[in-house]
Amino acid sequence: MKIIRNIEALRAVVASSKKERKTIGFVPTMGFLHEGHMALVKAAKAENDIVVMSIFVNPTQFGPNEDFESYPRDEARDTSLAEQNGIDILFLPSVETMYPESLTATIHAQKRVSVLDGATREGHFDGVLTVLAKLFHLVQPDGAYFGQKDAQQVAVVQGFVADYFLPLKVRVIPTVREQDGLAKSSRNVYLTEQERADAPVIHMALRRARMEVKEKDKTRVLANIRAIVNQKKTHEKIVYLDMYQYPSFEPVEDWEKPIIIAICVQYSKARLIDNEIIGGA
Ligand code: AMP
């Protein structure tokens, strides 16, 4: 595995891979790797000649009161996991490498972002798209791999890639969970013991809602999820809970088309998100 920290070295390996006509699968992450990330790697390996992973905690996608500083980081552990999982190129840029100057232009997300994380994390998706624009230009992937856990991110990235005719496939990988159903997340390490014991209720409530959607009563479906989650007492609050058509994130009008139920729960030190997509593929 090659570890690369600067732009010139990355450009050089990408250029030589392209020259050899190797396809490139790209897995952008913020590190503190877990099996969710590795499911993306596995798909990328299966579909490409080489796999590039980036680990970069991107400051521009964090708001001023969010957890940029405290986001879990462990480069030694990540490097060894990346190596074990067969990554070819691990890109570990610093903030100065990715943002050497203040930006002349940023990418502004304007569709699919008026709700959920777009509404509660101001500027979040602008930061995500801006860093992805940089990374896509550098890595020139044939396919980029994203997790369904961040479903709104997937929808925004798919829209961006289509808008700008970017020559890459966006591949979406199902959410990898702990045995008790909790979605794997780097932020899970910040749950207290009791919060960790309670947090699987999020997935449990969403799963149960799957059955109730047949009755086409949005208010009831959401009220039931809220009631189940709130049976546990350790979380601070439900930051959002709502349902939309997927992937448009427009209000539910056609119950036969794919619907997403998305939730965000704030614990003392961790903000967890999860979702369930009902119908469609
Ligand atoms: P992150 O490092 O949290 O920014 O995540 C990097 C990528 O891994 C994103 O595309 C996430 O959606 C994806 N990912 C994170 N957690 C999971 C999971 N539990 N299952 C599948 N993909 C995930």
PDB file of C-alpha atoms in Angstrom, residues 1-229:
ATOM      1  CA  MET A   1       0.000   0.000   0.000  1.00  0.00           C
ATOM      2  CA  LYS A   2       1.269   3.463  -0.905  1.00  0.00           C
ATOM      3  CA  ILE A   3       0.681   6.214   1.611  1.00  0.00           C
ATOM      4  CA  ILE A   4       0.482   9.598  -0.042  1.00  0.00           C
ATOM      5  CA  ARG A   5       0.220  12.957   1.642  1.00  0.00           C
ATOM      6  CA  ASN A   6       0.770  15.497  -1.100  1.00  0.00           C
ATOM      7  CA  ILE A   7      -0.962  16.494  -4.297  1.00  0.00           C
ATOM      8  CA  GLU A   8       1.969  15.984  -6.682  1.00  0.00           C
ATOM      9  CA  ALA A   9       2.575  12.399  -5.551  1.00  0.00           C
ATOM     10  CA  LEU A  10      -1.121  11.601  -5.863  1.00  0.00           C
ATOM     11  CA  ARG A  11      -1.288  13.089  -9.352  1.00  0.00           C
ATOM     12  CA  ALA A  12       1.731  10.986 -10.339  1.00  0.00           C
ATOM     13  CA  VAL A  13       0.255   7.636  -9.233  1.00  0.00           C
ATOM     14  CA  VAL A  14      -3.101   8.481 -10.781  1.00  0.00           C
ATOM     15  CA  ALA A  15      -1.388   9.392 -14.058  1.00  0.00           C
ATOM     16  CA  SER A  16       0.601   6.156 -14.138  1.00  0.00           C
ATOM     17  CA  SER A  17      -2.500   4.076 -13.321  1.00  0.00           C
ATOM     18  CA  LYS A  18      -4.389   5.799 -16.129  1.00  0.00           C
ATOM     19  CA  LYS A  19      -1.487   5.156 -18.499  1.00  0.00           C
ATOM     20  CA  GLU A  20      -1.681   1.454 -17.674  1.00  0.00           C
ATOM     21  CA  ARG A  21      -5.458   1.667 -18.305  1.00  0.00           C
ATOM     22  CA  LYS A  22      -6.252   0.605 -14.758  1.00  0.00           C
ATOM     23  CA  THR A  23      -9.671   1.521 -13.435  1.00  0.00           C
ATOM     24  CA  ILE A  24      -9.764   3.406 -10.153  1.00  0.00           C
ATOM     25  CA  GLY A  25     -12.291   2.877  -7.359  1.00  0.00           C
ATOM     26  CA  PHE A  26     -12.381   5.716  -4.828  1.00  0.00           C
ATOM     27  CA  VAL A  27     -13.546   5.575  -1.214  1.00  0.00           C
ATOM     28  CA  PRO A  28     -13.584   9.013   0.439  1.00  0.00           C
ATOM     29  CA  THR A  29     -13.719   8.861   4.253  1.00  0.00           C
ATOM     30  CA  MET A  30     -12.990  10.810   7.404  1.00  0.00           C
ATOM     31  CA  GLY A  31     -11.180   7.833   8.918  1.00  0.00           C
ATOM     32  CA  PHE A  32     -11.484   6.041  12.238  1.00  0.00           C
ATOM     33  CA  LEU A  33     -12.258   3.128  10.000  1.00  0.00           C
ATOM     34  CA  HIS A  34     -14.842   0.460  10.699  1.00  0.00           C
ATOM     35  CA  GLU A  35     -16.615  -2.308   8.804  1.00  0.00           C
ATOM     36  CA  GLY A  36     -18.957   0.188   7.137  1.00  0.00           C
ATOM     37  CA  HIS A  37     -15.997   1.776   5.374  1.00  0.00           C
ATOM     38  CA  MET A  38     -14.642  -1.661   4.544  1.00  0.00           C
ATOM     39  CA  ALA A  39     -17.869  -2.661   2.793  1.00  0.00           C
ATOM     40  CA  LEU A  40     -17.252   0.273   0.458  1.00  0.00           C
ATOM     41  CA  VAL A  41     -13.671  -0.907  -0.062  1.00  0.00           C
ATOM     42  CA  LYS A  42     -14.824  -4.425  -0.828  1.00  0.00           C
ATOM     43  CA  ALA A  43     -17.217  -3.186  -3.520  1.00  0.00           C
ATOM     44  CA  ALA A  44     -14.541  -0.871  -4.926  1.00  0.00           C
ATOM     45  CA  LYS A  45     -12.037  -3.732  -5.109  1.00  0.00           C
ATOM     46  CA  ALA A  46     -14.513  -6.018  -6.817  1.00  0.00           C
ATOM     47  CA  GLU A  47     -15.265  -3.473  -9.527  1.00  0.00           C
ATOM     48  CA  ASN A  48     -11.888  -1.801 -10.168  1.00  0.00           C
ATOM     49  CA  ASP A  49      -8.213  -2.525 -10.744  1.00  0.00           C
ATOM     50  CA  ILE A  50      -7.017  -0.290  -7.942  1.00  0.00           C
ATOM     51  CA  VAL A  51      -8.600   1.277  -4.870  1.00  0.00           C
ATOM     52  CA  VAL A  52      -7.789   4.727  -3.545  1.00  0.00           C
ATOM     53  CA  MET A  53      -9.035   5.669  -0.087  1.00  0.00           C
ATOM     54  CA  SER A  54      -8.807   9.179   1.280  1.00  0.00           C
ATOM     55  CA  ILE A  55      -8.894   9.950   4.979  1.00  0.00           C
ATOM     56  CA  PHE A  56      -9.539  13.604   5.584  1.00  0.00           C
ATOM     57  CA  VAL A  57     -11.569  15.207   8.334  1.00  0.00           C
ATOM     58  CA  ASN A  58     -12.823  18.045   6.198  1.00  0.00           C
ATOM     59  CA  PRO A  59     -13.187  21.271   8.186  1.00  0.00           C
ATOM     60  CA  THR A  60     -15.493  22.938   5.659  1.00  0.00           C
ATOM     61  CA  GLN A  61     -18.287  20.448   6.268  1.00  0.00           C
ATOM     62  CA  PHE A  62     -18.386  21.110  10.025  1.00  0.00           C
ATOM     63  CA  GLY A  63     -20.277  24.039  11.538  1.00  0.00           C
ATOM     64  CA  PRO A  64     -18.645  26.278  14.164  1.00  0.00           C
ATOM     65  CA  ASN A  65     -20.315  24.421  17.068  1.00  0.00           C
ATOM     66  CA  GLU A  66     -19.804  20.929  15.694  1.00  0.00           C
ATOM     67  CA  ASP A  67     -17.270  18.215  16.468  1.00  0.00           C
ATOM     68  CA  PHE A  68     -14.454  18.972  14.005  1.00  0.00           C
ATOM     69  CA  GLU A  69     -11.858  19.225  16.772  1.00  0.00           C
ATOM     70  CA  SER A  70     -13.047  16.178  18.693  1.00  0.00           C
ATOM     71  CA  TYR A  71     -13.857  13.960  15.685  1.00  0.00           C
ATOM     72  CA  PRO A  72     -12.062  10.652  16.402  1.00  0.00           C
ATOM     73  CA  ARG A  73      -8.725  10.292  14.646  1.00  0.00           C
ATOM     74  CA  ASP A  74      -6.180   7.435  14.752  1.00  0.00           C
ATOM     75  CA  GLU A  75      -3.837   7.410  11.803  1.00  0.00           C
ATOM     76  CA  ALA A  76      -1.763   4.406  12.900  1.00  0.00           C
ATOM     77  CA  ARG A  77      -4.830   2.222  13.397  1.00  0.00           C
ATOM     78  CA  ASP A  78      -6.415   3.407  10.135  1.00  0.00           C
ATOM     79  CA  THR A  79      -3.231   2.807   8.174  1.00  0.00           C
ATOM     80  CA  SER A  80      -2.947  -0.752   9.368  1.00  0.00           C
ATOM     81  CA  LEU A  81      -6.662  -1.468   8.708  1.00  0.00           C
ATOM     82  CA  ALA A  82      -6.374   0.034   5.233  1.00  0.00           C
ATOM     83  CA  GLU A  83      -3.367  -2.151   4.497  1.00  0.00           C
ATOM     84  CA  GLN A  84      -5.096  -5.293   5.806  1.00  0.00           C
ATOM     85  CA  ASN A  85      -8.114  -4.564   3.626  1.00  0.00           C
ATOM     86  CA  GLY A  86      -6.127  -4.364   0.421  1.00  0.00           C
ATOM     87  CA  ILE A  87      -6.237  -0.651  -0.304  1.00  0.00           C
ATOM     88  CA  ASP A  88      -3.663   0.275  -2.942  1.00  0.00           C
ATOM     89  CA  ILE A  89      -3.330   3.981  -2.279  1.00  0.00           C
ATOM     90  CA  LEU A  90      -4.112   5.740   0.975  1.00  0.00           C
ATOM     91  CA  PHE A  91      -4.332   9.512   0.621  1.00  0.00           C
ATOM     92  CA  LEU A  92      -3.810  11.322   3.932  1.00  0.00           C
ATOM     93  CA  PRO A  93      -3.696  15.045   3.183  1.00  0.00           C
ATOM     94  CA  SER A  94      -3.434  17.773   5.810  1.00  0.00           C
ATOM     95  CA  VAL A  95      -5.891  20.660   5.941  1.00  0.00           C
ATOM     96  CA  GLU A  96      -3.155  22.903   4.471  1.00  0.00           C
ATOM     97  CA  THR A  97      -2.700  20.479   1.582  1.00  0.00           C
ATOM     98  CA  MET A  98      -6.397  20.435   0.725  1.00  0.00           C
ATOM     99  CA  TYR A  99      -6.975  24.137   1.402  1.00  0.00           C
ATOM    100  CA  PRO A 100      -3.689  25.956   0.740  1.00  0.00           C
ATOM    101  CA  GLU A 101      -5.527  29.215   0.001  1.00  0.00           C
ATOM    102  CA  SER A 102      -8.915  30.625   0.820  1.00  0.00           C
ATOM    103  CA  LEU A 103     -11.203  29.461  -1.964  1.00  0.00           C
ATOM    104  CA  THR A 104     -12.071  31.616  -4.945  1.00  0.00           C
ATOM    105  CA  ALA A 105     -15.181  29.483  -5.563  1.00  0.00           C
ATOM    106  CA  THR A 106     -17.032  26.909  -3.536  1.00  0.00           C
ATOM    107  CA  ILE A 107     -19.727  24.455  -4.523  1.00  0.00           C
ATOM    108  CA  HIS A 108     -23.110  25.427  -3.112  1.00  0.00           C
ATOM    109  CA  ALA A 109     -25.673  22.643  -2.687  1.00  0.00           C
ATOM    110  CA  GLN A 110     -29.154  23.962  -3.392  1.00  0.00           C
ATOM    111  CA  LYS A 111     -31.407  20.992  -4.076  1.00  0.00           C
ATOM    112  CA  ARG A 112     -32.246  18.134  -1.699  1.00  0.00           C
ATOM    113  CA  VAL A 113     -30.757  20.133   1.193  1.00  0.00           C
ATOM    114  CA  SER A 114     -33.650  22.113   2.681  1.00  0.00           C
ATOM    115  CA  VAL A 115     -34.416  19.282   5.131  1.00  0.00           C
ATOM    116  CA  LEU A 116     -32.685  16.929   7.605  1.00  0.00           C
ATOM    117  CA  ASP A 117     -28.894  17.388   7.760  1.00  0.00           C
ATOM    118  CA  GLY A 118     -29.094  20.132   5.145  1.00  0.00           C
ATOM    119  CA  ALA A 119     -31.418  22.115   7.401  1.00  0.00           C
ATOM    120  CA  THR A 120     -29.755  21.341  10.739  1.00  0.00           C
ATOM    121  CA  ARG A 121     -26.090  21.555   9.655  1.00  0.00           C
ATOM    122  CA  GLU A 122     -25.766  24.851   7.832  1.00  0.00           C
ATOM    123  CA  GLY A 123     -23.239  24.703   5.005  1.00  0.00           C
ATOM    124  CA  HIS A 124     -22.551  21.011   5.608  1.00  0.00           C
ATOM    125  CA  PHE A 125     -23.298  19.833   2.080  1.00  0.00           C
ATOM    126  CA  ASP A 126     -21.468  22.810   0.551  1.00  0.00           C
ATOM    127  CA  GLY A 127     -18.382  21.577   2.386  1.00  0.00           C
ATOM    128  CA  VAL A 128     -18.977  17.980   1.328  1.00  0.00           C
ATOM    129  CA  LEU A 129     -19.352  18.893  -2.351  1.00  0.00           C
ATOM    130  CA  THR A 130     -16.438  21.314  -2.292  1.00  0.00           C
ATOM    131  CA  VAL A 131     -14.021  18.735  -0.907  1.00  0.00           C
ATOM    132  CA  LEU A 132     -15.398  16.051  -3.224  1.00  0.00           C
ATOM    133  CA  ALA A 133     -14.887  18.334  -6.227  1.00  0.00           C
ATOM    134  CA  LYS A 134     -11.235  18.608  -5.227  1.00  0.00           C
ATOM    135  CA  LEU A 135     -10.849  14.896  -4.547  1.00  0.00           C
ATOM    136  CA  PHE A 136     -12.634  13.797  -7.724  1.00  0.00           C
ATOM    137  CA  HIS A 137     -10.346  16.042  -9.799  1.00  0.00           C
ATOM    138  CA  LEU A 138      -7.272  14.606  -8.135  1.00  0.00           C
ATOM    139  CA  VAL A 139      -8.212  10.916  -8.061  1.00  0.00           C
ATOM    140  CA  GLN A 140     -10.169  10.801 -11.349  1.00  0.00           C
ATOM    141  CA  PRO A 141     -12.046   7.705 -10.245  1.00  0.00           C
ATOM    142  CA  ASP A 142     -14.109   5.460 -12.468  1.00  0.00           C
ATOM    143  CA  GLY A 143     -16.353   4.750  -9.489  1.00  0.00           C
ATOM    144  CA  ALA A 144     -16.820   6.507  -6.143  1.00  0.00           C
ATOM    145  CA  TYR A 145     -18.280   4.548  -3.227  1.00  0.00           C
ATOM    146  CA  PHE A 146     -20.686   5.955  -0.632  1.00  0.00           C
ATOM    147  CA  GLY A 147     -22.735   4.479   2.199  1.00  0.00           C
ATOM    148  CA  GLN A 148     -26.511   4.436   2.324  1.00  0.00           C
ATOM    149  CA  LYS A 149     -26.256   5.452   5.987  1.00  0.00           C
ATOM    150  CA  ASP A 150     -25.626   8.985   4.741  1.00  0.00           C
ATOM    151  CA  ALA A 151     -28.563   8.850   2.333  1.00  0.00           C
ATOM    152  CA  GLN A 152     -28.988  12.587   1.915  1.00  0.00           C
ATOM    153  CA  GLN A 153     -25.281  12.864   1.134  1.00  0.00           C
ATOM    154  CA  VAL A 154     -25.693  10.161  -1.513  1.00  0.00           C
ATOM    155  CA  ALA A 155     -28.611  12.022  -3.106  1.00  0.00           C
ATOM    156  CA  VAL A 156     -26.739  15.338  -3.096  1.00  0.00           C
ATOM    157  CA  VAL A 157     -23.565  13.768  -4.521  1.00  0.00           C
ATOM    158  CA  GLN A 158     -25.543  11.967  -7.236  1.00  0.00           C
ATOM    159  CA  GLY A 159     -27.190  15.262  -8.191  1.00  0.00           C
ATOM    160  CA  PHE A 160     -23.822  17.046  -8.266  1.00  0.00           C
ATOM    161  CA  VAL A 161     -22.158  14.348 -10.391  1.00  0.00           C
ATOM    162  CA  ALA A 162     -25.063  14.463 -12.856  1.00  0.00           C
ATOM    163  CA  ASP A 163     -25.188  18.295 -12.956  1.00  0.00           C
ATOM    164  CA  TYR A 164     -21.497  18.610 -13.808  1.00  0.00           C
ATOM    165  CA  PHE A 165     -21.305  15.567 -16.094  1.00  0.00           C
ATOM    166  CA  LEU A 166     -18.529  14.116 -13.950  1.00  0.00           C
ATOM    167  CA  PRO A 167     -17.246  10.971 -15.645  1.00  0.00           C
ATOM    168  CA  LEU A 168     -17.675   8.592 -12.723  1.00  0.00           C
ATOM    169  CA  LYS A 169     -20.247   6.184 -11.348  1.00  0.00           C
ATOM    170  CA  VAL A 170     -21.615   6.817  -7.867  1.00  0.00           C
ATOM    171  CA  ARG A 171     -22.031   3.471  -6.143  1.00  0.00           C
ATOM    172  CA  VAL A 172     -24.174   3.151  -3.028  1.00  0.00           C
ATOM    173  CA  ILE A 173     -23.511   0.452  -0.446  1.00  0.00           C
ATOM    174  CA  PRO A 174     -26.048  -0.728   2.168  1.00  0.00           C
ATOM    175  CA  THR A 175     -25.549   0.301   5.789  1.00  0.00           C
ATOM    176  CA  VAL A 176     -23.357  -2.053   7.818  1.00  0.00           C
ATOM    177  CA  ARG A 177     -24.657  -2.598  11.345  1.00  0.00           C
ATOM    178  CA  GLU A 178     -23.546  -3.973  14.679  1.00  0.00           C
ATOM    179  CA  GLN A 179     -25.185  -7.245  15.667  1.00  0.00           C
ATOM    180  CA  ASP A 180     -27.811  -5.379  17.663  1.00  0.00           C
ATOM    181  CA  GLY A 181     -28.720  -3.215  14.656  1.00  0.00           C
ATOM    182  CA  LEU A 182     -26.888   0.002  15.528  1.00  0.00           C
ATOM    183  CA  ALA A 183     -25.419   1.490  12.339  1.00  0.00           C
ATOM    184  CA  LYS A 184     -21.629   1.398  12.472  1.00  0.00           C
ATOM    185  CA  SER A 185     -20.226   4.883  12.817  1.00  0.00           C
ATOM    186  CA  SER A 186     -16.922   6.452  13.816  1.00  0.00           C
ATOM    187  CA  ARG A 187     -18.909   8.538  16.300  1.00  0.00           C
ATOM    188  CA  ASN A 188     -20.178   5.457  18.194  1.00  0.00           C
ATOM    189  CA  VAL A 189     -17.000   5.543  20.312  1.00  0.00           C
ATOM    190  CA  TYR A 190     -18.364   8.666  21.943  1.00  0.00           C
ATOM    191  CA  LEU A 191     -21.444   6.911  23.307  1.00  0.00           C
ATOM    192  CA  THR A 192     -21.408   6.216  27.038  1.00  0.00           C
ATOM    193  CA  GLU A 193     -22.015   2.618  28.068  1.00  0.00           C
ATOM    194  CA  GLN A 194     -25.681   3.269  28.769  1.00  0.00           C
ATOM    195  CA  GLU A 195     -26.155   5.273  25.548  1.00  0.00           C
ATOM    196  CA  ARG A 196     -24.538   2.438  23.586  1.00  0.00           C
ATOM    197  CA  ALA A 197     -26.944  -0.025  25.198  1.00  0.00           C
ATOM    198  CA  ASP A 198     -29.936   2.156  24.282  1.00  0.00           C
ATOM    199  CA  ALA A 199     -28.930   3.323  20.783  1.00  0.00           C
ATOM    200  CA  PRO A 200     -30.073   0.175  18.881  1.00  0.00           C
ATOM    201  CA  VAL A 201     -33.622   1.436  19.531  1.00  0.00           C
ATOM    202  CA  ILE A 202     -33.108   3.807  16.583  1.00  0.00           C
ATOM    203  CA  HIS A 203     -32.852   0.986  14.058  1.00  0.00           C
ATOM    204  CA  MET A 204     -35.492  -1.052  15.846  1.00  0.00           C
ATOM    205  CA  ALA A 205     -38.014   1.798  15.599  1.00  0.00           C
ATOM    206  CA  LEU A 206     -37.248   2.384  11.911  1.00  0.00           C
ATOM    207  CA  ARG A 207     -37.623  -1.323  11.135  1.00  0.00           C
ATOM    208  CA  ARG A 208     -40.979  -1.434  12.821  1.00  0.00           C
ATOM    209  CA  ALA A 209     -42.113   1.597  10.818  1.00  0.00           C
ATOM    210  CA  ARG A 210     -41.450  -0.345   7.625  1.00  0.00           C
ATOM    211  CA  MET A 211     -44.572  -2.421   8.347  1.00  0.00           C
ATOM    212  CA  GLU A 212     -46.733   0.590   9.187  1.00  0.00           C
ATOM    213  CA  VAL A 213     -45.962   2.512   6.010  1.00  0.00           C
ATOM    214  CA  LYS A 214     -48.532   0.357   4.240  1.00  0.00           C
ATOM    215  CA  GLU A 215     -51.221   2.311   6.078  1.00  0.00           C
ATOM    216  CA  LYS A 216     -50.011   5.529   4.392  1.00  0.00           C
ATOM    217  CA  ASP A 217     -50.354   7.655   7.508  1.00  0.00           C
ATOM    218  CA  LYS A 218     -47.215   9.739   7.851  1.00  0.00           C
ATOM    219  CA  THR A 219     -48.154  11.397  11.146  1.00  0.00           C
ATOM    220  CA  ARG A 220     -48.810   8.047  12.773  1.00  0.00           C
ATOM    221  CA  VAL A 221     -45.692   6.373  11.419  1.00  0.00           C
ATOM    222  CA  LEU A 222     -43.493   9.184  12.723  1.00  0.00           C
ATOM    223  CA  ALA A 223     -45.299   9.415  16.071  1.00  0.00           C
ATOM    224  CA  ASN A 224     -44.763   5.694  16.643  1.00  0.00           C
ATOM    225  CA  ILE A 225     -41.047   5.932  15.869  1.00  0.00           C
ATOM    226  CA  ARG A 226     -40.712   8.903  18.203  1.00  0.00           C
ATOM    227  CA  ALA A 227     -42.531   7.041  20.975  1.00  0.00           C
ATOM    228  CA  ILE A 228     -40.326   3.951  20.631  1.00  0.00           C
ATOM    229  CA  VAL A 229     -37.082   5.942  20.613  1.00  0.00           C
TER     230      VAL A 229
END
